[in-house]
XYZ file of C-alpha atoms in Angstrom:
668
model
C -15.347 27.915 16.146
C -13.210 30.913 17.035
C -10.471 32.821 15.279
C -7.955 31.310 17.710
C -9.020 27.808 16.674
C -8.605 28.619 12.990
C -5.177 30.120 13.616
C -4.162 27.162 15.779
C -5.121 24.606 13.119
C -3.345 26.610 10.425
C -0.189 26.504 12.525
C -0.657 22.780 13.117
C -0.685 22.334 9.342
C 2.886 23.621 9.175
C 4.259 20.151 9.952
C 2.346 18.511 7.104
C 3.176 21.439 4.833
C 6.862 21.149 5.695
C 6.855 17.475 4.722
C 5.184 18.309 1.404
C 7.620 21.174 0.842
C 10.686 19.018 1.533
C 9.574 16.347 -0.931
C 8.430 18.923 -3.499
C 11.730 20.825 -3.502
C 13.519 17.515 -4.029
C 11.194 16.780 -6.938
C 12.014 20.175 -8.463
C 15.717 19.347 -8.155
C 15.402 15.984 -9.952
C 13.199 17.427 -12.689
C 15.479 20.397 -13.334
C 18.565 18.205 -13.520
C 17.387 15.051 -15.317
C 13.793 15.639 -16.474
C 12.346 13.008 -14.115
C 9.115 13.506 -12.199
C 9.959 11.233 -9.297
C 6.597 9.857 -8.180
C 8.530 7.500 -5.886
C 9.721 10.425 -3.746
C 7.205 9.712 -0.977
C 8.074 6.007 -0.881
C 11.834 6.611 -0.632
C 11.321 9.245 2.081
C 9.112 6.763 3.926
C 11.869 4.144 3.783
C 14.320 6.555 5.435
C 11.730 7.381 8.104
C 11.097 3.685 8.778
C 14.817 2.997 9.056
C 15.218 5.893 11.506
C 12.268 4.618 13.542
C 13.752 1.106 13.668
C 17.136 2.446 14.774
C 15.570 4.544 17.500
C 13.439 1.612 18.671
C 15.607 -1.517 18.410
C 18.990 -0.283 17.152
C 18.609 -2.382 13.983
C 19.716 -1.073 10.577
C 17.405 -2.407 7.850
C 19.040 -2.157 4.441
C 18.187 -5.146 3.719
C 19.699 -7.242 5.254
C 19.172 -6.290 8.891
C 22.257 -5.346 10.904
C 22.114 -5.088 14.688
C 24.082 -1.991 15.772
C 23.465 -2.100 19.510
C 23.762 -4.754 22.187
C 20.532 -6.266 23.398
C 18.455 -4.379 20.823
C 18.906 -1.156 22.740
C 17.679 2.019 20.993
C 20.254 4.043 19.078
C 20.711 7.721 19.911
C 18.873 10.426 17.987
C 21.874 12.002 16.248
C 23.518 8.722 15.141
C 20.157 7.410 13.891
C 19.522 10.662 12.031
C 22.991 10.576 10.461
C 22.531 6.966 9.336
C 19.091 7.820 7.931
C 20.538 10.702 5.912
C 23.385 8.505 4.623
C 20.858 5.866 3.609
C 18.761 8.505 1.814
C 21.858 9.671 -0.084
C 22.632 6.083 -1.062
C 19.067 5.513 -2.262
C 19.260 8.619 -4.428
C 22.575 7.556 -5.954
C 21.383 3.991 -6.570
C 18.176 5.174 -8.233
C 20.112 7.411 -10.571
C 22.869 4.940 -11.466
C 20.678 1.849 -11.863
C 17.485 3.355 -13.278
C 17.662 6.899 -14.598
C 21.164 7.122 -16.031
C 20.414 4.297 -18.508
C 17.266 6.275 -19.435
C 19.077 9.580 -19.956
C 18.025 9.756 -23.619
C 14.609 8.203 -23.094
C 11.338 10.084 -23.313
C 9.061 11.196 -20.480
C 6.918 8.045 -20.697
C 9.862 5.731 -20.033
C 11.075 7.847 -17.117
C 7.735 8.114 -15.375
C 7.090 4.391 -15.859
C 10.522 3.658 -14.390
C 9.628 5.916 -11.467
C 6.417 3.948 -10.974
C 8.497 0.766 -10.901
C 10.735 2.259 -8.203
C 7.623 3.251 -6.229
C 6.218 -0.288 -6.376
C 9.578 -1.786 -5.417
C 10.248 0.469 -2.409
C 6.614 0.223 -1.281
C 6.829 -3.574 -1.395
C 10.091 -3.573 0.580
C 8.470 -1.450 3.315
C 5.391 -3.662 3.537
C 7.471 -6.861 3.608
C 9.620 -5.570 6.477
C 7.241 -3.444 8.552
C 3.756 -4.410 7.377
C 0.928 -2.125 6.320
C -0.165 -0.967 9.775
C 0.808 2.477 11.109
C 4.099 2.758 12.997
C 4.733 5.310 15.742
C 7.754 7.373 14.717
C 10.013 8.657 17.525
C 10.285 12.438 17.605
C 13.458 14.173 16.449
C 12.510 17.761 17.263
C 11.182 18.978 20.616
C 7.387 18.956 20.867
C 6.794 21.254 23.844
C 3.964 23.749 23.294
C 4.890 27.323 22.411
C 2.569 30.309 22.733
C 2.364 32.270 19.493
C -0.169 35.062 18.932
C -2.187 33.713 21.800
C -2.201 30.169 20.369
C -0.368 27.140 21.775
C 1.584 25.387 18.992
C 3.939 22.364 19.265
C 7.498 23.557 18.866
C 8.359 21.022 16.163
C 5.861 22.601 13.735
C 7.564 25.979 14.005
C 11.027 24.453 13.745
C 10.008 22.472 10.656
C 8.616 25.572 8.992
C 11.752 27.527 9.766
C 13.970 24.727 8.489
C 12.012 24.569 5.234
C 12.421 28.316 4.701
C 16.159 28.068 5.419
C 16.628 25.092 3.068
C 14.639 26.865 0.334
C 16.847 29.951 0.610
C 19.941 27.744 0.509
C 18.739 25.913 -2.602
C 17.867 29.169 -4.359
C 21.347 30.506 -3.622
C 23.006 27.230 -4.647
C 21.327 27.005 -8.051
C 21.506 30.693 -8.850
C 25.009 31.774 -7.855
C 27.294 28.757 -7.463
C 29.220 27.075 -10.252
C 27.420 23.809 -9.521
C 24.006 25.434 -9.823
C 24.867 27.293 -13.012
C 26.257 24.086 -14.537
C 23.107 22.202 -13.542
C 20.905 24.807 -15.223
C 23.105 24.748 -18.324
C 22.925 20.954 -18.550
C 19.150 21.083 -18.172
C 18.876 23.620 -21.007
C 21.191 21.774 -23.401
C 22.739 18.422 -22.607
C 24.841 18.367 -25.788
C 26.037 21.915 -25.246
C 27.087 21.081 -21.702
C 29.118 18.106 -22.908
C 30.852 20.320 -25.482
C 31.760 22.746 -22.693
C 33.395 19.891 -20.778
C 30.707 19.458 -18.129
C 29.999 15.976 -16.806
C 26.225 15.708 -16.995
C 26.304 12.331 -15.237
C 28.093 13.776 -12.217
C 25.755 16.758 -12.101
C 22.662 14.596 -12.286
C 23.900 12.110 -9.690
C 24.738 14.940 -7.279
C 21.284 16.419 -7.759
C 19.641 13.050 -7.118
C 21.583 12.754 -3.872
C 20.484 16.251 -2.840
C 16.843 15.506 -3.641
C 16.875 12.164 -1.827
C 18.561 13.657 1.262
C 15.934 16.415 1.372
C 13.143 13.850 1.195
C 14.744 11.616 3.802
C 15.451 14.531 6.150
C 11.928 15.894 6.147
C 10.490 12.385 6.184
C 12.312 11.646 9.437
C 11.605 15.043 10.980
C 7.930 15.238 10.024
C 6.949 11.577 10.493
C 5.825 12.159 14.123
C 3.433 14.888 12.922
C 1.667 12.616 10.435
C 0.960 8.903 10.063
C 3.940 6.706 9.195
C 2.122 4.174 7.042
C 3.236 2.877 3.615
C 0.202 3.858 1.552
C -0.417 7.155 3.355
C 3.197 8.239 3.046
C 3.464 7.102 -0.574
C 0.316 8.986 -1.603
C 1.884 12.203 -0.319
C 3.138 12.320 -3.890
C -0.198 13.897 -4.914
C 0.071 17.130 -2.862
C 3.817 17.068 -3.507
C 3.235 16.983 -7.273
C 0.607 19.689 -6.902
C 3.076 22.001 -5.184
C 5.888 21.237 -7.632
C 3.649 21.627 -10.671
C 2.229 24.947 -9.516
C 5.828 26.063 -9.055
C 6.472 25.077 -12.666
C 9.061 22.512 -11.522
C 11.457 25.451 -11.372
C 10.530 27.940 -8.612
C 11.484 26.849 -5.112
C 9.634 29.777 -3.552
C 6.284 29.138 -5.247
C 6.619 25.407 -4.601
C 7.208 25.859 -0.873
C 4.468 28.486 -0.523
C 1.996 26.143 -2.222
C 3.092 23.266 0.032
C 2.480 25.318 3.165
C -0.894 26.392 1.769
C -1.891 22.774 1.164
C -0.769 21.813 4.660
C -2.859 24.563 6.222
C -5.899 23.718 4.101
C -5.577 20.064 5.089
C -5.492 21.022 8.764
C -8.439 23.416 8.415
C -10.518 20.697 6.771
C -9.845 18.532 9.847
C -11.194 21.404 11.962
C -14.238 21.965 9.744
C -15.119 18.264 9.759
C -16.019 18.593 13.420
C -18.567 21.322 12.749
C -22.291 20.554 12.427
C -22.543 22.419 9.102
C -19.888 20.210 7.443
C -21.405 17.670 4.988
C -22.109 14.338 6.661
C -22.293 10.738 5.421
C -24.067 8.233 7.693
C -23.540 10.464 10.716
C -19.792 10.936 10.069
C -17.906 13.768 8.325
C -17.756 13.389 4.559
C -14.525 11.507 3.720
C -12.087 12.307 0.944
C -12.368 16.100 1.028
C -8.644 16.563 1.686
C -7.866 14.462 -1.411
C -10.323 16.366 -3.613
C -8.717 19.758 -2.897
C -5.353 19.103 -4.669
C -7.185 17.548 -7.621
C -9.489 20.554 -8.059
C -6.589 22.991 -7.728
C -4.589 21.076 -10.321
C -7.501 20.736 -12.736
C -8.304 24.450 -12.683
C -4.696 25.635 -12.903
C -3.726 23.201 -15.649
C -6.781 24.059 -17.711
C -6.143 27.802 -17.399
C -2.388 27.550 -17.955
C -2.427 24.694 -20.460
C -1.128 26.632 -23.417
C 1.713 28.095 -21.361
C 3.109 24.748 -20.249
C 6.541 24.005 -21.740
C 5.888 20.617 -23.366
C 2.414 21.459 -24.675
C 3.321 21.463 -28.385
C 6.640 19.699 -28.394
C 7.087 16.430 -30.238
C 7.299 13.237 -28.258
C 10.791 11.758 -28.305
C 11.515 8.759 -30.554
C 11.680 6.482 -27.483
C 7.878 6.326 -27.367
C 6.991 2.628 -27.726
C 6.172 1.533 -31.261
C 2.575 0.928 -32.331
C 2.886 -1.340 -35.401
C -0.041 -2.482 -37.518
C -1.619 -5.700 -36.163
C -0.874 -8.760 -38.306
C -2.513 -12.176 -38.655
C -5.504 -11.084 -36.570
C -7.887 -13.759 -37.903
C -5.651 -16.801 -37.281
C -4.640 -15.415 -33.886
C -8.293 -14.978 -32.865
C -9.166 -18.530 -33.930
C -6.132 -20.006 -32.161
C -6.859 -17.983 -29.040
C -10.474 -19.161 -29.009
C -9.435 -22.814 -29.228
C -6.821 -22.456 -26.488
C -9.142 -20.615 -24.092
C -12.097 -22.976 -24.625
C -9.887 -26.019 -24.003
C -8.331 -24.355 -20.946
C -11.682 -23.418 -19.434
C -12.967 -26.949 -19.942
C -9.892 -28.787 -18.697
C -8.172 -26.679 -16.053
C -8.945 -26.795 -12.357
C -10.918 -24.007 -10.709
C -7.919 -22.052 -9.407
C -6.240 -22.014 -12.820
C -9.490 -21.016 -14.532
C -9.879 -18.181 -12.053
C -6.320 -17.059 -12.831
C -7.172 -17.186 -16.557
C -10.261 -15.027 -15.970
C -8.170 -12.526 -13.987
C -5.676 -12.444 -16.848
C -8.403 -11.679 -19.378
C -9.826 -8.914 -17.174
C -6.346 -7.437 -16.780
C -5.849 -7.555 -20.556
C -9.052 -5.512 -21.044
C -7.770 -2.814 -18.733
C -4.400 -2.863 -20.497
C -6.243 -2.360 -23.798
C -7.633 0.915 -22.436
C -4.050 2.024 -21.705
C -3.048 1.008 -25.246
C -5.617 3.411 -26.712
C -5.021 6.396 -24.424
C -1.237 6.087 -24.077
C 0.028 3.803 -26.840
C -1.965 5.442 -29.634
C -2.377 9.056 -28.441
C 0.487 9.464 -25.982
C -1.650 10.594 -23.039
C -0.185 9.305 -19.764
C -3.161 8.513 -17.558
C -2.960 6.997 -14.072
C -6.733 7.041 -13.652
C -7.791 3.910 -15.538
C -8.543 2.016 -12.325
C -10.679 4.936 -11.153
C -12.584 4.729 -14.441
C -13.043 0.967 -14.005
C -14.104 1.522 -10.404
C -16.786 3.971 -11.510
C -18.242 1.238 -13.723
C -18.119 -1.331 -10.940
C -19.783 0.871 -8.342
C -22.550 2.072 -10.654
C -23.222 -1.529 -11.687
C -23.500 -2.487 -8.022
C -25.871 0.399 -7.311
C -28.135 -0.182 -10.319
C -28.280 -3.960 -9.947
C -28.360 -4.053 -6.151
C -29.930 -0.952 -4.598
C -32.175 -0.181 -7.580
C -32.675 -3.913 -8.368
C -32.929 -3.284 -12.111
C -32.669 -6.335 -14.407
C -29.808 -7.286 -16.698
C -28.478 -5.703 -18.957
C -29.295 -2.280 -17.419
C -26.680 -2.472 -14.605
C -23.644 -3.154 -16.845
C -24.805 -0.645 -19.461
C -25.174 2.023 -16.780
C -21.750 1.099 -15.377
C -20.054 1.366 -18.770
C -21.777 4.695 -19.410
C -20.490 5.957 -16.043
C -16.963 4.861 -16.964
C -17.101 6.688 -20.298
C -18.421 9.812 -18.571
C -15.656 9.646 -15.941
C -13.005 9.205 -18.617
C -14.416 12.161 -20.569
C -14.029 14.319 -17.458
C -10.299 13.604 -17.560
C -10.280 14.414 -21.271
C -11.289 18.035 -20.593
C -7.882 19.105 -19.221
C -6.234 16.656 -21.640
C -7.401 18.882 -24.501
C -4.980 21.525 -23.230
C -2.181 19.551 -21.565
C -0.372 16.307 -22.172
C 2.424 14.105 -20.959
C 3.747 14.617 -17.452
C 1.211 17.269 -16.458
C -1.666 14.985 -17.399
C -0.046 12.109 -15.510
C 0.077 14.250 -12.366
C -3.559 15.315 -12.776
C -4.895 11.807 -13.385
C -2.961 10.464 -10.402
C -4.564 13.123 -8.206
C -7.939 12.301 -9.749
C -7.501 8.610 -8.993
C -6.780 9.361 -5.327
C -9.786 11.702 -5.114
C -12.102 9.130 -6.721
C -11.007 6.370 -4.372
C -11.386 8.429 -1.179
C -14.288 10.726 -2.052
C -16.431 8.362 -4.147
C -15.549 4.708 -3.643
C -14.664 5.042 0.033
C -17.703 7.174 0.830
C -20.430 5.165 2.620
C -23.137 7.443 1.210
C -22.558 6.928 -2.508
C -19.734 4.371 -2.460
C -19.209 1.440 -0.123
C -17.094 2.893 2.663
C -15.023 0.218 4.361
C -17.336 -2.579 3.184
C -17.501 -4.066 -0.332
C -20.488 -3.193 -2.511
C -22.279 -6.338 -3.652
C -22.790 -6.945 -7.382
C -25.736 -9.147 -8.322
C -24.812 -11.951 -10.786
C -25.780 -11.880 -14.445
C -29.157 -13.529 -14.944
C -30.443 -14.210 -18.464
C -33.838 -15.957 -18.884
C -33.584 -17.230 -15.320
C -30.106 -18.694 -15.841
C -27.280 -17.362 -13.682
C -23.894 -16.680 -15.295
C -21.243 -16.228 -12.635
C -17.868 -17.709 -11.573
C -19.754 -20.169 -9.363
C -22.103 -21.460 -12.082
C -21.474 -22.814 -15.547
C -23.553 -23.225 -18.650
C -23.097 -26.987 -18.529
C -23.301 -27.823 -14.836
C -21.844 -27.155 -11.452
C -19.097 -29.726 -11.848
C -17.104 -27.180 -13.802
C -17.535 -23.868 -11.950
C -16.671 -20.584 -13.697
C -16.327 -22.117 -17.179
C -19.434 -20.414 -18.562
C -18.524 -17.079 -17.042
C -15.003 -17.531 -18.382
C -16.401 -17.915 -21.906
C -18.381 -14.705 -21.491
C -15.243 -12.872 -20.355
C -13.229 -14.289 -23.244
C -15.679 -13.301 -25.973
C -15.990 -9.810 -24.475
C -12.175 -9.591 -24.451
C -12.084 -10.778 -28.054
C -14.562 -8.060 -29.027
C -12.528 -5.413 -27.186
C -9.310 -6.561 -28.864
C -10.911 -6.484 -32.328
C -12.224 -2.983 -31.577
C -8.703 -1.775 -30.762
C -7.375 -3.476 -33.910
C -10.007 -1.705 -35.985
C -9.142 1.630 -34.392
C -5.436 1.157 -35.112
C -6.094 0.295 -38.766
C -8.575 3.122 -39.340
C -8.097 6.759 -40.292
C -8.822 7.603 -36.663
C -5.835 5.501 -35.639
C -3.612 7.390 -38.071
C -4.796 10.686 -36.584
C -4.145 9.364 -33.079
C -0.557 8.490 -33.955
C -0.114 11.892 -35.567
C -1.253 13.567 -32.340
C 1.067 11.334 -30.351
C 4.001 12.327 -32.518
C 3.405 16.103 -32.532
C 0.266 18.025 -31.729
C 1.530 21.066 -33.632
C 2.262 19.063 -36.793
C -1.052 17.218 -36.542
C -2.967 20.476 -36.164
C -1.099 21.961 -39.138
C -2.161 18.927 -41.193
C -5.816 19.589 -40.392
C -6.275 17.116 -37.526
C -8.679 18.228 -34.808
C -6.352 17.450 -31.888
C -8.956 18.047 -29.176
C -11.526 15.808 -30.850
C -8.975 13.000 -31.302
C -8.028 13.150 -27.616
C -11.657 13.163 -26.529
C -12.434 10.170 -28.747
C -9.424 8.277 -27.394
C -10.515 8.881 -23.809
C -14.049 7.787 -24.656
C -12.799 4.507 -26.172
C -10.374 4.006 -23.288
C -13.197 4.643 -20.832
C -15.390 2.139 -22.646
C -12.720 -0.563 -22.398
C -11.920 0.203 -18.751
C -15.638 0.266 -17.981
C -16.168 -3.184 -19.478
C -13.256 -4.463 -17.384
C -14.674 -2.848 -14.242
C -18.135 -4.309 -14.796
C -16.832 -7.832 -15.378
C -14.502 -7.438 -12.425
C -17.513 -6.752 -10.211
C -19.320 -9.807 -11.575
C -16.199 -11.933 -11.152
C -15.758 -11.139 -7.451
C -19.480 -10.544 -6.748
C -18.610 -7.099 -5.415
C -16.323 -4.079 -5.565
C -14.295 -2.363 -2.837
C -12.408 0.915 -2.722
C -8.991 -0.609 -2.030
C -9.080 -2.592 -5.292
C -9.442 0.568 -7.403
C -6.788 2.693 -5.718
C -4.151 4.838 -7.446
C -1.301 2.475 -6.579
C -3.174 -0.337 -8.320
C -3.671 1.969 -11.292
C 0.057 2.729 -11.379
C 0.777 -0.992 -11.244
C -1.586 -1.675 -14.163
C -0.030 1.141 -16.174
C 3.412 -0.325 -15.547
C 2.206 -3.799 -16.534
C 0.703 -2.412 -19.768
C 4.010 -0.776 -20.668
C 5.812 -3.950 -19.644
C 3.752 -5.993 -22.085
C 3.895 -3.392 -24.870
C 1.713 -0.324 -24.616
C 1.481 0.211 -28.362
C -0.012 -3.150 -29.374
C -2.946 -5.446 -28.704
C -0.560 -8.349 -28.168
C 1.218 -6.218 -25.563
C -2.059 -5.819 -23.660
C -2.519 -9.605 -23.720
C 0.996 -10.100 -22.369
C 0.245 -7.482 -19.731
C -2.798 -9.497 -18.715
C -0.550 -12.483 -18.060
C 1.525 -10.374 -15.686
C -1.234 -8.818 -13.551
C -1.680 -9.704 -9.907
C -3.583 -12.992 -9.492
C -3.179 -13.674 -13.210
C -1.746 -16.787 -14.853
C 1.936 -15.963 -14.407
C 1.335 -14.829 -10.825
C -0.525 -18.069 -10.066
C 2.193 -20.154 -11.718
C 4.924 -18.494 -9.652
C 3.053 -18.878 -6.381
C 2.077 -22.493 -7.167
C 5.238 -23.902 -8.698
C 7.939 -21.871 -6.946
C 6.203 -21.492 -3.613
C 6.701 -17.713 -3.546
C 3.996 -16.035 -1.489
C 1.706 -13.329 -2.866
C 3.349 -10.741 -0.607
C 6.377 -10.745 -2.906
C 4.393 -10.141 -6.101
C 4.495 -6.295 -5.896
C 8.267 -6.439 -5.389
C 8.810 -8.606 -8.471
C 6.338 -6.488 -10.465
C 8.216 -3.295 -9.637
C 11.585 -4.797 -10.540
C 10.173 -6.242 -13.777
C 8.810 -2.839 -14.806
C 12.189 -1.181 -14.217
C 14.161 -3.837 -16.091
C 11.742 -3.857 -19.032
C 11.731 -0.081 -19.440
C 15.520 -0.070 -19.496
C 16.133 -3.186 -21.583
C 13.042 -3.378 -23.799
C 11.279 0.006 -24.036
C 8.871 -1.280 -26.701
C 7.565 -3.990 -24.372
C 7.803 -7.754 -24.198
C 5.358 -8.452 -27.031
C 7.111 -6.218 -29.580
C 10.537 -7.538 -28.557
C 9.367 -11.138 -29.039
C 7.851 -10.279 -32.416
C 11.057 -8.531 -33.501
C 13.132 -11.510 -32.393
C 10.919 -13.980 -34.244
C 11.020 -11.847 -37.395
C 14.800 -11.654 -37.218
C 15.055 -15.430 -36.905
C 12.765 -15.941 -39.912
C 14.690 -13.461 -42.039
C 18.189 -14.613 -41.012
C 18.428 -17.617 -43.407
C 17.245 -15.480 -46.322
C 19.836 -12.815 -45.528
C 22.604 -15.411 -45.336
C 21.467 -16.953 -48.631
C 21.425 -13.542 -50.335
C 24.914 -12.812 -48.966
C 26.165 -16.125 -50.381
C 24.565 -15.494 -53.790
C 26.062 -11.985 -53.863
C 29.505 -13.332 -53.023
C 29.257 -15.981 -55.738
C 28.178 -13.397 -58.262
C 31.081 -11.118 -57.419
C 33.547 -13.976 -57.723
């Protein structure tokens, strides 16, 4: 490996770095103008790139619907396709702002980031439905002839992309520092009320900034797509290095953001070079996977831990829009009624419906972990699926490779989940909110690629088998029942239900305890809680331990339910979807977690829709994303709390009317 090779690969990383920089500068723009960390930036840029590719290939404009712009499906020219792609990107930015973020202008960071996750799921689903999940070859926009630079041959498009990024960065810096528009945007970001009093239209400023950010993402998505892989998941997960660059730039400095993006692009390219060297760590004769995903996570973890106390929202109070976490009521009768309903359902339903019920209960357990970490303490974590995956993989290793008897495998798996969750609690002791969300998302990606997808200590591309539960020679699994094979999965379903019941009662106990009161105090204001004598760090650590316990139980039972675990089932996008479902149900309550379980993929509601309405499973992510967006806007407290409030209002209405009538009679 020579110096020329190192220099050549660093230059090759300019294309990837330019893509990260373009998306990251757009993310800085949206955050500075409207306080939104747009985790859907990669997905929306990917949509523009796919549309450009389709225009250049078949001349078809995919909005939807599809519009044929050329005769005989002839390819459209480069400049017209690029112009249409940029116009589409501008329209996507405007639509996102008007339909999603403008109604959430006064909402807190949780609502905005959940709405962004809903947009991500929606756009991702639209791409997969139209183009599939396989990679698509993107036609080149920029010339790709090799250019000799410092004795190294570099494709011309890499240099042009780097130069364009530098030019755009300088233009943005000038725009926001010296123009009236930029000064007004900064003023509105500092004080929304003050800007309104000065006669500034904050809505117009924010919408213009969203258009700018979306156009930047679409532009660099189309230009850089030929230098990377145009694939839905790959493009969407660019949000991790993008967030890393934007966060290290403080969501304010374009220069630092772009420099970090180029650094990440070069490091990513150098890792590809190092993987071909004999000294690079190997796994089953192949280079160790997941290293490129670990780098952003480690950088974020170190920087956030060192700079935690300097972050702007470290000690600020959470806005009142945080979902309510009321005291649980009627727990005993609800538990008895739930037991009767589930036992009857497991005994009387067909296998497919029982399997959907089991999936719902497993989803509810994972939602309970989100209730503790986010609903009670206010920590936004996108790593709960990674925590559950740690439990599933350790259970598979202990029960399969080590062949240890029950209950050692599940206990080891749950312990691994708690330990993994506690690792995320270390930076959480110093940061919170959006910064923690970024870190846990990066951690989820790193865990999936470096651990679960590693054939040496994960499963690689193959699932890891999980041996069934065996107690006194009797097997308890979805394929065997306590009372005979004529009713498969009933016995296992009972096990899952009683474990879920125990987890729900644990969360109820936590909410009613002094610990629960301290958790809510930390959620409201860390500074006020610390002034009242609450050990904020200890409360956060305890919450992550309990959340890890609940996620670990879900991960273990998930492995037993499907007789195995695979890396794709514990990915970050799945974690985002579960987080959105938990908020959709009601992230502050146990009943909200149960409602969230009904809404998970392959759960009861999903099975009912696919069975009764004939809607295929491919459309489920699209409906899930739209449901998350609509719920965050229309019912920020979640479905369960809204239903409870409505029922309470109906019960109290007759009494209020009677009191009004008695008062009127008395006055007369």
